[in-house]
CSV table of C-alpha atoms and ligand atoms in Angstrom, one decimal:
chain,number,residue,atom,x,y,z
A,1,MET,CA,-86.3,-143.9,88.8
A,2,GLY,CA,-89.5,-145.6,87.7
A,3,LYS,CA,-92.1,-147.8,88.8
A,4,TYR,CA,-92.2,-148.7,92.6
A,5,LYS,CA,-93.4,-152.0,93.8
A,6,GLY,CA,-94.3,-152.9,97.8
A,7,GLU,CA,-95.3,-155.8,99.9
A,8,GLY,CA,-98.0,-155.5,102.4
A,9,SER,CA,-99.0,-158.1,104.7
A,10,LEU,CA,-102.5,-156.7,105.5
A,11,ALA,CA,-104.9,-154.7,103.3
A,12,VAL,CA,-108.2,-153.2,104.6
A,13,ARG,CA,-110.8,-151.9,102.4
A,14,PRO,CA,-113.4,-149.7,104.3
A,15,LYS,CA,-117.0,-148.9,102.9
A,16,THR,CA,-117.6,-145.9,104.8
A,17,THR,CA,-115.8,-142.7,106.6
A,18,GLU,CA,-117.0,-144.4,109.9
A,19,GLU,CA,-114.8,-147.6,109.0
A,20,VAL,CA,-111.9,-145.6,108.0
A,21,SER,CA,-112.5,-143.5,111.4
A,22,ARG,CA,-112.4,-146.8,113.3
A,23,ILE,CA,-109.3,-148.1,111.3
A,24,LEU,CA,-107.1,-145.2,112.0
A,25,LYS,CA,-107.9,-144.8,115.5
A,26,HIS,CA,-107.2,-148.6,116.1
A,27,CYS,CA,-103.9,-147.9,114.1
A,28,ASN,CA,-103.2,-144.9,115.9
A,29,GLU,CA,-103.3,-146.4,119.5
A,30,ARG,CA,-101.0,-149.3,118.5
A,31,ASN,CA,-98.7,-147.4,116.4
A,32,LEU,CA,-99.3,-149.1,113.2
A,33,ALA,CA,-98.4,-147.6,110.1
A,34,VAL,CA,-100.8,-147.4,107.3
A,35,VAL,CA,-100.5,-146.5,103.6
A,36,PRO,CA,-103.8,-144.9,102.0
A,37,GLN,CA,-104.2,-146.5,98.3
A,38,GLY,CA,-106.5,-145.0,95.4
A,39,GLY,CA,-106.2,-146.3,92.3
A,40,ASN,CA,-102.3,-147.3,92.5
A,41,THR,CA,-101.6,-145.3,89.4
A,42,GLY,CA,-99.2,-143.0,91.0
A,43,LEU,CA,-95.4,-142.8,89.9
A,44,VAL,CA,-93.5,-141.9,93.0
A,45,GLY,CA,-94.3,-144.9,94.9
A,46,GLY,CA,-96.7,-143.2,97.3
A,47,SER,CA,-99.3,-145.8,97.4
A,48,VAL,CA,-97.1,-148.6,98.0
A,49,PRO,CA,-95.9,-150.0,101.5
A,50,VAL,CA,-92.1,-149.7,102.1
A,51,PHE,CA,-91.9,-151.9,104.9
A,52,ASP,CA,-94.9,-153.3,106.5
A,53,GLU,CA,-97.5,-150.7,106.5
A,54,ILE,CA,-101.1,-151.5,106.4
A,55,ILE,CA,-102.7,-150.7,103.2
A,56,VAL,CA,-105.9,-148.9,102.9
A,57,SER,CA,-107.8,-149.2,100.1
A,58,MET,CA,-110.0,-146.3,99.6
A,59,ALA,CA,-111.7,-148.2,96.6
A,60,ARG,CA,-115.2,-149.1,98.3
A,61,LEU,CA,-115.8,-145.4,99.0
A,62,ASN,CA,-117.1,-144.7,95.5
A,63,GLU,CA,-120.4,-143.4,96.1
A,64,VAL,CA,-121.4,-140.0,94.2
A,65,LYS,CA,-123.5,-138.1,96.9
A,66,SER,CA,-124.6,-135.1,94.9
A,67,ILE,CA,-124.5,-133.0,91.9
A,68,ASP,CA,-125.9,-129.4,91.6
A,69,PRO,CA,-126.2,-128.7,87.6
A,70,LEU,CA,-126.5,-125.1,88.3
A,71,SER,CA,-123.5,-124.4,90.6
A,72,GLY,CA,-121.6,-127.2,89.2
A,73,VAL,CA,-120.7,-128.7,92.4
A,74,LEU,CA,-120.3,-132.7,92.6
A,75,VAL,CA,-120.2,-134.1,96.0
A,76,CYS,CA,-118.4,-137.6,95.8
A,77,GLN,CA,-116.4,-140.1,98.0
A,78,ALA,CA,-112.7,-140.2,97.6
A,79,GLY,CA,-112.6,-143.8,95.8
A,80,CYS,CA,-114.5,-142.5,92.8
A,81,ILE,CA,-112.6,-143.3,89.5
A,82,LEU,CA,-112.0,-140.0,87.8
A,83,GLN,CA,-113.6,-141.5,84.2
A,84,HIS,CA,-116.6,-142.6,86.0
A,85,LEU,CA,-116.9,-139.0,87.6
A,86,ASP,CA,-116.4,-137.5,84.2
A,87,ASP,CA,-119.2,-139.7,82.3
A,88,ARG,CA,-121.4,-139.0,85.6
A,89,VAL,CA,-121.1,-135.2,85.1
A,90,ALA,CA,-121.5,-135.3,81.8
A,91,LYS,CA,-124.9,-136.2,82.1
A,92,GLU,CA,-125.9,-132.9,83.8
A,93,GLY,CA,-123.5,-131.0,80.9
A,94,LEU,CA,-120.4,-130.7,83.1
A,95,MET,CA,-117.0,-132.0,83.1
A,96,MET,CA,-114.3,-132.5,85.5
A,97,PRO,CA,-111.8,-130.1,86.1
A,98,LEU,CA,-109.0,-132.5,85.3
A,99,ASP,CA,-108.1,-135.1,83.0
A,100,LEU,CA,-104.9,-137.4,82.7
A,101,GLY,CA,-103.6,-140.5,81.3
A,102,ALA,CA,-104.5,-142.6,84.2
A,103,LYS,CA,-108.2,-141.5,84.5
A,104,GLY,CA,-109.3,-145.1,83.8
A,105,SER,CA,-108.2,-146.1,87.1
A,106,CYS,CA,-107.1,-143.3,89.3
A,107,HIS,CA,-109.2,-142.0,92.1
A,108,ILE,CA,-110.5,-138.2,92.6
A,109,GLY,CA,-108.9,-139.1,96.2
A,110,GLY,CA,-105.7,-139.8,95.2
A,111,ASN,CA,-106.0,-136.9,92.5
A,112,ILE,CA,-106.5,-134.7,95.4
A,113,SER,CA,-103.6,-136.2,97.6
A,114,THR,CA,-101.3,-135.8,94.5
A,115,ASN,CA,-102.5,-132.5,93.6
A,116,ALA,CA,-102.6,-134.3,89.8
A,117,GLY,CA,-102.1,-131.8,87.2
A,118,GLY,CA,-102.8,-133.3,83.7
A,119,ILE,CA,-104.1,-132.0,80.4
A,120,ARG,CA,-106.9,-129.6,81.1
A,121,TYR,CA,-104.5,-127.8,83.8
A,122,LEU,CA,-104.0,-124.8,81.4
A,123,ARG,CA,-107.5,-123.9,81.1
A,124,TYR,CA,-109.2,-125.3,84.7
A,125,GLY,CA,-106.2,-124.7,87.1
A,126,SER,CA,-105.0,-126.4,90.0
A,127,LEU,CA,-107.0,-128.5,92.4
A,128,HIS,CA,-106.4,-126.2,94.9
A,129,GLY,CA,-108.7,-124.2,93.2
A,130,SER,CA,-111.4,-126.4,92.0
A,131,VAL,CA,-111.5,-128.5,95.3
A,132,LEU,CA,-114.1,-126.5,97.4
A,133,GLY,CA,-114.3,-129.0,100.4
A,134,LEU,CA,-113.0,-132.4,102.0
A,135,GLU,CA,-113.7,-134.8,104.5
A,136,VAL,CA,-110.8,-136.1,106.2
A,137,VAL,CA,-109.9,-139.0,108.5
A,138,LEU,CA,-106.9,-137.7,110.9
A,139,ALA,CA,-104.2,-139.9,112.2
A,140,ASN,CA,-106.4,-140.4,115.5
A,141,GLY,CA,-109.6,-141.3,113.9
A,142,GLU,CA,-111.3,-137.7,114.1
A,143,VAL,CA,-113.2,-136.7,111.2
A,144,LEU,CA,-112.7,-133.4,110.0
A,145,ASP,CA,-115.6,-132.1,108.0
A,146,VAL,CA,-114.9,-128.8,105.8
A,147,LEU,CA,-116.6,-130.4,103.0
A,148,GLN,CA,-118.4,-127.2,102.4
A,149,SER,CA,-119.8,-126.6,98.7
A,150,LEU,CA,-119.3,-123.1,98.7
A,151,ARG,CA,-117.3,-121.2,96.0
A,152,LYS,CA,-116.5,-118.5,98.7
A,153,ASP,CA,-115.8,-118.9,102.5
A,154,THR,CA,-113.1,-116.8,104.2
A,155,THR,CA,-113.9,-118.0,107.5
A,156,GLY,CA,-110.7,-118.8,109.2
A,157,TYR,CA,-107.7,-120.8,107.6
A,158,ASP,CA,-108.6,-122.8,104.4
A,159,LEU,CA,-107.7,-126.1,106.2
A,160,LYS,CA,-108.5,-128.3,103.0
A,161,GLN,CA,-105.7,-126.9,101.2
A,162,LEU,CA,-103.4,-128.7,103.6
A,163,PHE,CA,-104.7,-132.0,102.5
A,164,ILE,CA,-104.5,-131.3,98.7
A,165,GLY,CA,-101.1,-132.6,97.6
A,166,ALA,CA,-100.4,-133.9,101.1
A,167,GLU,CA,-100.1,-137.6,99.5
A,168,GLY,CA,-101.6,-139.1,102.6
A,169,THR,CA,-99.3,-138.1,105.4
A,170,LEU,CA,-101.6,-135.6,106.9
A,171,GLY,CA,-105.0,-137.4,106.7
A,172,LEU,CA,-107.3,-139.8,104.6
A,173,VAL,CA,-109.7,-137.9,102.3
A,174,THR,CA,-112.8,-139.8,102.1
A,175,ALA,CA,-115.2,-137.5,100.5
A,176,ALA,CA,-114.6,-134.2,98.3
A,177,ALA,CA,-116.8,-131.3,96.8
A,178,ILE,CA,-115.6,-129.9,93.5
A,179,HIS,CA,-116.4,-127.0,91.1
A,180,CYS,CA,-117.2,-128.9,87.8
A,181,PRO,CA,-117.1,-126.4,84.6
A,182,PRO,CA,-119.4,-126.6,81.9
A,183,ARG,CA,-119.1,-129.4,79.5
A,184,PRO,CA,-117.8,-127.4,76.2
A,185,LYS,CA,-120.2,-127.8,73.2
A,186,ALA,CA,-117.2,-127.5,70.5
A,187,LYS,CA,-114.0,-129.1,70.7
A,188,ASN,CA,-111.1,-129.0,68.0
A,189,ALA,CA,-107.5,-130.0,68.0
A,190,THR,CA,-104.5,-129.3,65.6
A,191,PHE,CA,-101.2,-131.1,65.6
A,192,LEU,CA,-98.5,-128.8,64.6
A,193,ALA,CA,-94.8,-129.0,63.8
A,194,CYS,CA,-92.1,-126.4,64.4
A,195,ALA,CA,-88.4,-126.3,63.7
A,196,THR,CA,-87.1,-125.6,66.8
A,197,PHE,CA,-88.0,-125.2,70.8
A,198,SER,CA,-87.9,-121.6,70.7
A,199,LYS,CA,-90.6,-121.9,67.7
A,200,VAL,CA,-92.8,-123.9,70.1
A,201,LEU,CA,-93.0,-120.8,72.4
A,202,GLU,CA,-93.7,-118.4,69.9
A,203,THR,CA,-96.4,-120.7,68.9
A,204,PHE,CA,-97.6,-120.9,72.4
A,205,ARG,CA,-97.3,-117.3,72.7
A,206,LYS,CA,-99.4,-116.7,69.6
A,207,ALA,CA,-101.9,-119.3,71.1
A,208,LYS,CA,-102.6,-117.7,74.0
A,209,ALA,CA,-103.1,-114.5,72.2
A,210,ASP,CA,-105.0,-115.2,69.3
A,211,LEU,CA,-107.3,-118.3,70.6
A,212,GLY,CA,-107.8,-116.9,74.3
A,213,GLU,CA,-110.3,-118.3,76.3
A,214,ILE,CA,-110.9,-121.4,73.9
A,215,LEU,CA,-107.3,-122.4,74.4
A,216,SER,CA,-107.8,-125.7,76.5
A,217,ALA,CA,-104.5,-127.5,75.9
A,218,PHE,CA,-101.3,-127.0,75.1
A,219,GLU,CA,-98.7,-130.3,74.9
A,220,PHE,CA,-95.3,-130.4,73.2
A,221,LEU,CA,-93.6,-133.5,72.3
A,222,ASP,CA,-90.1,-133.8,70.7
A,223,LYS,CA,-89.3,-136.0,67.7
A,224,GLU,CA,-87.8,-138.7,70.1
A,225,SER,CA,-91.1,-138.8,72.0
A,226,LEU,CA,-93.2,-139.2,68.5
A,227,ASP,CA,-91.1,-141.5,67.1
A,228,LEU,CA,-91.4,-143.8,70.3
A,229,ALA,CA,-94.9,-143.6,70.5
A,230,VAL,CA,-95.5,-144.3,66.7
A,231,GLY,CA,-92.9,-147.1,66.4
A,232,THR,CA,-94.6,-148.9,69.6
A,233,TYR,CA,-98.2,-148.8,68.6
A,234,GLU,CA,-99.9,-149.5,65.4
A,235,ASP,CA,-103.0,-147.4,66.4
A,236,VAL,CA,-100.5,-144.2,66.9
A,237,LYS,CA,-99.8,-142.4,63.9
A,238,SER,CA,-98.7,-139.1,63.0
A,239,PRO,CA,-100.8,-136.8,61.3
A,240,LEU,CA,-97.9,-135.3,59.8
A,241,PRO,CA,-96.0,-138.3,58.5
A,242,GLY,CA,-92.5,-137.6,57.0
A,243,SER,CA,-92.2,-134.1,59.0
A,244,PRO,CA,-88.7,-133.7,59.3
A,245,GLU,CA,-89.4,-131.2,62.3
A,246,ARG,CA,-87.7,-131.6,65.7
A,247,PHE,CA,-90.9,-130.8,67.7
A,248,TYR,CA,-94.7,-131.3,67.7
A,249,VAL,CA,-97.7,-129.5,69.5
A,250,LEU,CA,-101.2,-130.8,70.4
A,251,LEU,CA,-103.4,-127.7,70.6
A,252,GLU,CA,-106.9,-128.1,71.7
A,253,THR,CA,-109.6,-125.6,71.7
A,254,SER,CA,-113.0,-125.6,73.4
A,255,GLY,CA,-115.7,-123.6,73.4
A,256,SER,CA,-119.4,-122.9,73.2
A,257,ASN,CA,-119.7,-122.2,69.4
A,258,GLU,CA,-117.9,-124.4,66.5
A,259,ASP,CA,-118.2,-121.9,63.9
A,260,HIS,CA,-116.6,-119.2,65.9
A,261,ASP,CA,-113.9,-121.6,67.4
A,262,ASN,CA,-113.2,-122.8,63.9
A,263,GLU,CA,-112.8,-119.2,62.4
A,264,LYS,CA,-110.3,-118.1,65.4
A,265,LEU,CA,-108.6,-121.5,65.2
A,266,HIS,CA,-108.2,-121.4,61.3
A,267,ALA,CA,-106.8,-117.5,61.7
A,268,PHE,CA,-104.2,-118.3,64.3
A,269,LEU,CA,-103.1,-121.2,62.0
A,270,GLU,CA,-102.7,-119.1,58.9
A,271,ALA,CA,-100.7,-116.7,60.9
A,272,ALA,CA,-98.7,-119.1,62.5
A,273,LEU,CA,-97.6,-120.5,59.3
A,274,GLU,CA,-97.3,-117.1,57.9
A,275,SER,CA,-94.7,-116.0,60.9
A,276,GLY,CA,-92.8,-119.4,60.5
A,277,ALA,CA,-93.8,-120.3,64.1
A,278,ILE,CA,-95.2,-123.8,62.7
A,279,SER,CA,-94.0,-125.2,59.5
A,280,ASP,CA,-96.8,-127.6,59.1
A,281,GLY,CA,-100.2,-128.4,60.7
A,282,ALA,CA,-103.3,-130.6,60.7
A,283,VAL,CA,-106.7,-130.1,62.1
A,284,ALA,CA,-108.7,-132.7,63.4
A,285,GLN,CA,-111.7,-133.2,60.9
A,286,ASP,CA,-114.2,-135.0,63.1
A,287,GLY,CA,-114.1,-136.8,66.7
A,288,THR,CA,-112.3,-139.8,65.9
A,289,GLN,CA,-109.3,-137.7,64.5
A,290,LEU,CA,-109.6,-135.5,67.8
A,291,LYS,CA,-109.1,-138.7,69.8
A,292,ALA,CA,-106.7,-140.3,67.3
A,293,PHE,CA,-104.7,-137.1,67.9
A,294,TRP,CA,-104.8,-137.6,72.0
A,295,ARG,CA,-103.7,-141.3,71.1
A,296,ILE,CA,-100.4,-140.0,70.3
A,297,ARG,CA,-100.1,-137.9,73.5
A,298,GLU,CA,-101.0,-140.8,75.3
A,299,GLY,CA,-99.1,-143.3,73.7
A,300,VAL,CA,-96.1,-141.5,74.8
A,301,PRO,CA,-96.0,-142.4,78.7
A,302,GLU,CA,-97.4,-145.8,77.8
A,303,ALA,CA,-94.7,-146.8,75.2
A,304,LEU,CA,-92.0,-145.5,77.8
A,305,ASN,CA,-93.5,-147.4,80.3
A,306,THR,CA,-92.7,-150.5,78.0
A,307,HIS,CA,-89.0,-150.4,78.9
A,308,LYS,CA,-87.1,-152.2,82.1
A,309,ALA,CA,-85.3,-149.2,83.0
A,310,MET,CA,-87.3,-146.1,83.0
A,311,TYR,CA,-85.8,-142.9,84.8
A,312,LYS,CA,-89.0,-140.4,85.0
A,313,TYR,CA,-88.7,-136.8,86.0
A,314,ASP,CA,-91.7,-134.7,86.3
A,315,LEU,CA,-90.5,-130.9,86.3
A,316,SER,CA,-91.5,-127.3,86.6
A,317,ILE,CA,-89.1,-125.4,84.6
A,318,PRO,CA,-89.7,-121.6,83.3
A,319,GLN,CA,-90.5,-122.7,79.3
A,320,SER,CA,-87.8,-120.4,77.9
A,321,THR,CA,-85.0,-122.9,79.6
A,322,MET,CA,-86.9,-126.1,79.7
A,323,TYR,CA,-85.7,-127.9,76.9
A,324,GLY,CA,-82.3,-127.1,77.3
A,325,LEU,CA,-82.1,-129.8,80.2
A,326,VAL,CA,-83.4,-132.3,77.8
A,327,GLU,CA,-80.4,-131.7,75.5
A,328,ASP,CA,-77.9,-131.6,78.3
A,329,MET,CA,-79.6,-135.1,79.6
A,330,ARG,CA,-79.3,-136.6,76.2
A,331,ALA,CA,-75.5,-135.5,75.6
A,332,ARG,CA,-74.6,-137.0,79.1
A,333,VAL,CA,-76.5,-140.5,78.9
A,334,GLY,CA,-75.6,-140.7,74.9
A,335,ASP,CA,-76.3,-143.9,73.4
A,336,ARG,CA,-76.7,-145.5,76.6
A,337,ALA,CA,-80.1,-144.7,76.8
A,338,TYR,CA,-83.1,-143.1,75.0
A,339,THR,CA,-83.9,-139.5,76.4
A,340,VAL,CA,-87.3,-137.9,75.4
A,341,GLY,CA,-88.9,-134.6,76.4
A,342,TYR,CA,-92.6,-133.9,76.2
A,343,GLY,CA,-95.3,-132.3,78.7
A,344,HIS,CA,-97.5,-129.8,79.4
A,345,LEU,CA,-95.5,-127.0,78.2
A,346,GLY,CA,-98.8,-124.3,78.9
A,347,ASP,CA,-98.2,-125.4,82.7
A,348,GLY,CA,-94.5,-125.2,82.4
A,349,ASN,CA,-94.3,-128.8,83.1
A,350,LEU,CA,-91.5,-131.2,81.6
A,351,HIS,CA,-91.7,-134.9,81.4
A,352,LEU,CA,-88.1,-136.0,81.0
A,353,ASN,CA,-87.7,-139.7,80.4
A,354,VAL,CA,-84.7,-141.5,80.1
A,355,VAL,CA,-85.1,-145.2,79.2
A,356,ALA,CA,-83.1,-148.0,78.9
A,357,ASP,CA,-83.0,-151.9,78.7
A,358,ALA,CA,-81.5,-152.1,82.2
A,359,TYR,CA,-80.9,-149.9,85.2
A,360,SER,CA,-76.9,-149.4,86.0
A,361,GLU,CA,-75.0,-147.6,88.3
A,362,GLU,CA,-73.2,-145.8,85.5
A,363,LEU,CA,-76.5,-144.5,84.0
A,364,THR,CA,-78.0,-143.4,87.5
A,365,SER,CA,-74.9,-141.4,88.3
A,366,LEU,CA,-75.0,-139.9,84.8
A,367,ILE,CA,-78.5,-138.7,85.7
A,368,GLU,CA,-78.7,-138.2,89.4
A,369,PRO,CA,-78.3,-135.7,91.3
A,370,PHE,CA,-77.4,-133.8,88.0
A,371,VAL,CA,-81.2,-133.6,86.9
A,372,TYR,CA,-82.3,-132.2,90.4
A,373,GLU,CA,-79.3,-129.8,90.6
A,374,ARG,CA,-79.9,-128.3,87.3
A,375,THR,CA,-83.6,-128.2,88.1
A,376,ALA,CA,-82.5,-126.1,91.2
A,377,GLU,CA,-80.6,-123.8,89.1
A,378,LEU,CA,-82.8,-123.1,86.8
A,379,GLY,CA,-85.5,-122.2,89.8
A,380,GLY,CA,-87.8,-125.3,88.8
A,381,SER,CA,-89.3,-127.8,91.1
A,382,VAL,CA,-88.2,-131.3,91.2
A,383,SER,CA,-92.1,-132.2,91.1
A,384,ALA,CA,-94.4,-130.4,89.4
A,385,GLU,CA,-97.6,-132.7,89.5
A,386,HIS,CA,-96.8,-136.5,90.6
A,387,GLY,CA,-95.5,-135.8,94.0
A,388,LEU,CA,-92.6,-136.7,96.0
A,389,GLY,CA,-93.8,-140.1,97.5
A,390,GLN,CA,-90.8,-142.4,98.4
A,391,MET,CA,-89.0,-141.8,94.9
A,392,LYS,CA,-87.9,-138.2,96.0
A,393,ALA,CA,-88.7,-138.0,99.8
A,394,ASP,CA,-85.0,-136.9,100.4
A,395,CYS,CA,-85.1,-134.3,97.1
A,396,ILE,CA,-87.7,-131.8,98.4
A,397,GLY,CA,-84.4,-129.4,99.4
A,398,TYR,CA,-83.7,-129.0,95.7
A,399,THR,CA,-87.2,-126.7,95.8
A,400,LYS,CA,-88.2,-125.9,99.2
A,401,GLY,CA,-85.8,-124.0,101.7
A,402,ASP,CA,-85.1,-125.0,105.4
A,403,SER,CA,-87.7,-123.0,107.1
A,404,ALA,CA,-90.5,-124.3,104.6
A,405,VAL,CA,-89.3,-128.0,105.3
A,406,SER,CA,-89.3,-127.4,109.2
A,407,LEU,CA,-92.8,-126.1,109.2
A,408,MET,CA,-93.9,-128.7,107.2
A,409,ARG,CA,-92.4,-131.0,109.7
A,410,LEU,CA,-94.2,-128.7,112.3
A,411,VAL,CA,-97.7,-129.6,110.7
A,412,LYS,CA,-96.8,-133.3,110.2
A,413,LYS,CA,-95.9,-133.7,113.9
A,414,THR,CA,-99.3,-132.0,114.6
A,415,LEU,CA,-101.5,-133.6,112.7
A,416,ASP,CA,-99.9,-137.2,112.9
A,417,PRO,CA,-97.8,-136.8,116.3
A,418,LYS,CA,-97.0,-141.0,116.1
A,419,GLY,CA,-95.9,-140.7,112.3
A,420,ILE,CA,-98.3,-143.5,111.4
A,421,LEU,CA,-99.8,-142.0,108.0
A,422,ASN,CA,-97.6,-143.0,105.0
A,423,PRO,CA,-94.4,-142.8,106.9
A,424,TYR,CA,-90.9,-142.7,104.4
A,425,LYS,CA,-92.9,-140.6,102.0
A,426,VAL,CA,-92.9,-136.7,100.9
A,427,LEU,CA,-90.5,-135.4,103.6
A,428,PRO,CA,-87.0,-136.5,104.3
A,429,LEU,CA,-86.9,-138.7,107.7
A,430,PRO,CA,-86.0,-136.4,110.5
A,431,GLY,CA,-82.3,-135.4,110.6
A,432,GLU,CA,-81.6,-136.4,107.2
A,433,VAL,CA,-80.2,-133.5,105.5
A,434,THR,CA,-81.5,-132.4,101.8
A,435,PRO,CA,-80.2,-132.1,99.1
A,436,PRO,CA,-77.6,-134.4,99.6
A,437,GLN,CA,-74.3,-132.5,100.2
B,501,LIG,P1,-102.4,-143.5,94.4
B,501,LIG,O1,-101.1,-144.0,92.9
B,501,LIG,O2,-103.3,-144.9,94.8
B,501,LIG,O3,-101.8,-142.9,95.5
B,501,LIG,C1,-101.1,-141.5,95.1
B,501,LIG,C2,-100.9,-141.0,96.6
B,501,LIG,O4,-101.9,-140.5,97.0
B,501,LIG,C3,-100.4,-142.0,97.6
B,501,LIG,O5,-99.4,-141.0,98.2
B,501,LIG,C4,-101.5,-142.5,98.3
B,501,LIG,O6,-101.0,-143.0,99.3
B,501,LIG,C5,-102.5,-141.2,98.3
B,501,LIG,N1,-103.7,-141.6,98.5
B,501,LIG,C6,-104.6,-142.0,97.5
B,501,LIG,N2,-105.6,-142.0,98.0
B,501,LIG,C7,-105.8,-141.1,99.2
B,501,LIG,C8,-106.8,-140.9,99.8
B,501,LIG,N3,-108.1,-141.1,99.6
B,501,LIG,N4,-106.7,-139.9,101.1
B,501,LIG,C9,-105.4,-139.7,101.2
B,501,LIG,N5,-104.1,-140.1,100.5
B,501,LIG,C10,-104.5,-140.6,99.4
B,501,LIG,N6,-100.3,-137.6,87.2
B,501,LIG,C11,-100.4,-136.1,87.0
B,501,LIG,O7,-100.6,-135.5,87.4
B,501,LIG,N7,-100.8,-135.6,85.7
B,501,LIG,C12,-100.8,-136.5,84.7
B,501,LIG,O8,-101.0,-136.1,83.5
B,501,LIG,C13,-100.6,-137.8,84.9
B,501,LIG,N8,-100.6,-138.7,84.0
B,501,LIG,C14,-100.2,-140.0,84.2
B,501,LIG,C15,-100.2,-141.1,82.9
B,501,LIG,C16,-100.5,-142.5,83.4
B,501,LIG,C17,-100.4,-143.3,82.2
B,501,LIG,C18,-100.1,-143.0,84.5
B,501,LIG,C19,-99.7,-144.2,84.7
B,501,LIG,C20,-100.0,-142.0,85.6
B,501,LIG,C21,-100.1,-140.5,85.1
B,501,LIG,N9,-100.0,-139.6,86.5
B,501,LIG,C22,-100.6,-138.4,86.1
B,501,LIG,C23,-99.9,-140.1,87.9
B,501,LIG,C24,-101.3,-140.8,88.6
B,501,LIG,O9,-102.1,-141.1,87.9
B,501,LIG,C25,-101.6,-139.4,89.5
B,501,LIG,O10,-100.8,-139.2,90.4
B,501,LIG,C26,-103.0,-139.8,90.1
B,501,LIG,O11,-103.3,-138.6,90.7
B,501,LIG,C27,-102.7,-141.0,91.0
B,501,LIG,O12,-104.3,-141.2,91.6
B,501,LIG,P2,-104.4,-143.0,92.3
B,501,LIG,O13,-105.8,-142.8,92.8
B,501,LIG,O14,-103.6,-143.7,91.3
B,501,LIG,O15,-103.7,-142.4,93.4
B,502,LIG,C1,-98.2,-137.5,81.3
B,502,LIG,C2,-97.3,-139.2,82.7
B,502,LIG,C3,-96.3,-140.1,83.5
B,502,LIG,C4,-95.2,-140.3,82.8
B,502,LIG,O1,-98.1,-138.3,80.5
B,502,LIG,O2,-98.4,-136.3,81.2
B,502,LIG,O3,-97.6,-137.1,83.5
B,502,LIG,O4,-95.2,-141.6,82.7
B,502,LIG,C5,-97.3,-138.1,82.7
B,502,LIG,O5,-94.1,-139.5,82.9
B,503,LIG,ZN1,-98.2,-135.3,83.2
């Protein structure tokens, strides 16, 4: 379900790694549970206390340590806000390898801890690839320093990978070394209309083949998503007003030569129109229009979040079967709620949201466990990029088998023997069977 709120009686705001270390040592010796908090934009309740966990806010660890324009490596503290980092590295002709709607508030430490995806994933991949090194404070206060800035290092186990996506349950990330790609000199975007979802997939295939290395984002939204965003915000306008089509695509290209990129883009569009993959399209004429296209995409989650009841599912589903789940869900809930499907199609990541004026047992039982069971049947993942948090702590079994979950429990036991780090998140409580029988 939707946004989580928590109540803590104590929040601490360390400024240095040494302070984080002393806090965890103190808490570990006294069996005091903690919840690490970054920008608090997570969507699965990972950053809020469930009971009386002490909140450890990382916000004051917000310094950039170094940027090497040649290697593209940024070293910064975990509490740096993503947008601030992107603005800072832009001065060196670089860009952050991820971008998401929450960039104005989320921290790089939170991004790493949730292994955040976002709208640049298609081009720049996972943080498992772009994070080169980490500094992490372990449950007993020990500082793990694997803060290398090397692109390649095969000396032993790649320990940093354990903490990327661990949602604060294995250690507190205090600093990171990240590889930032060159900032593209030329960017363009098109907003396309497709009659069916299979034509969206056909367009995606063509875009990969015809645009190749300059394709930097391929986001889809159904008509319900577009209508909701346009209907909610004055400044969200469809570039294809009155289009009768069911599906829309925001496609972005980024490259180093504007003329070359535009030539490729126009050739792709002509071929896509010719083949009938798309029935209409608009190309951004300037930076303002490019921003306006992205405003549509960002307007969707914002508009969804204006509802009192939000059932949010962030799923990895094989692209060919992805939209069938939206249609089945829409049929199940009928006019009790409003169902939308949108997301990072290029990464196989569907954001299925069902919103209504109020939560109800009847609605919840129509939605869950159906959405998780169907995702498992389709060979998908019940969490693509948002993590499990507390919302889906008992759902890991829909995607991971017993052997994987028991090894995760062993890792957790080894790194956090007293279980003080972000308890009740990610893994089911010991002895709990998942998925619910
Ligand atoms: P928080 O919410 O503060 O914490 C997230 C988790 O990480 C918690 O479990 C917390 O305990 C842990 N944590 C935080 N900091 C640390 C640390 N330093 N060390 C250890 N653990 C830590 N997510 C995507 O992946 N892709 C998207 O496209 C996307 N779009 C979004 C759009 C909107 C409008 C919103 C509101 C959210 C969106 N998100 C998206 C979700 C969210 O922004 C991401 O999960 C983000 O990475 C969370 O960062 P944060 O700093 O806010 O972390
Ligand atoms: C996105 C945002 C979160 C949501 O828009 O890409 O990750 O509200 C999502 O579903
Ligand atoms: Zn997303």
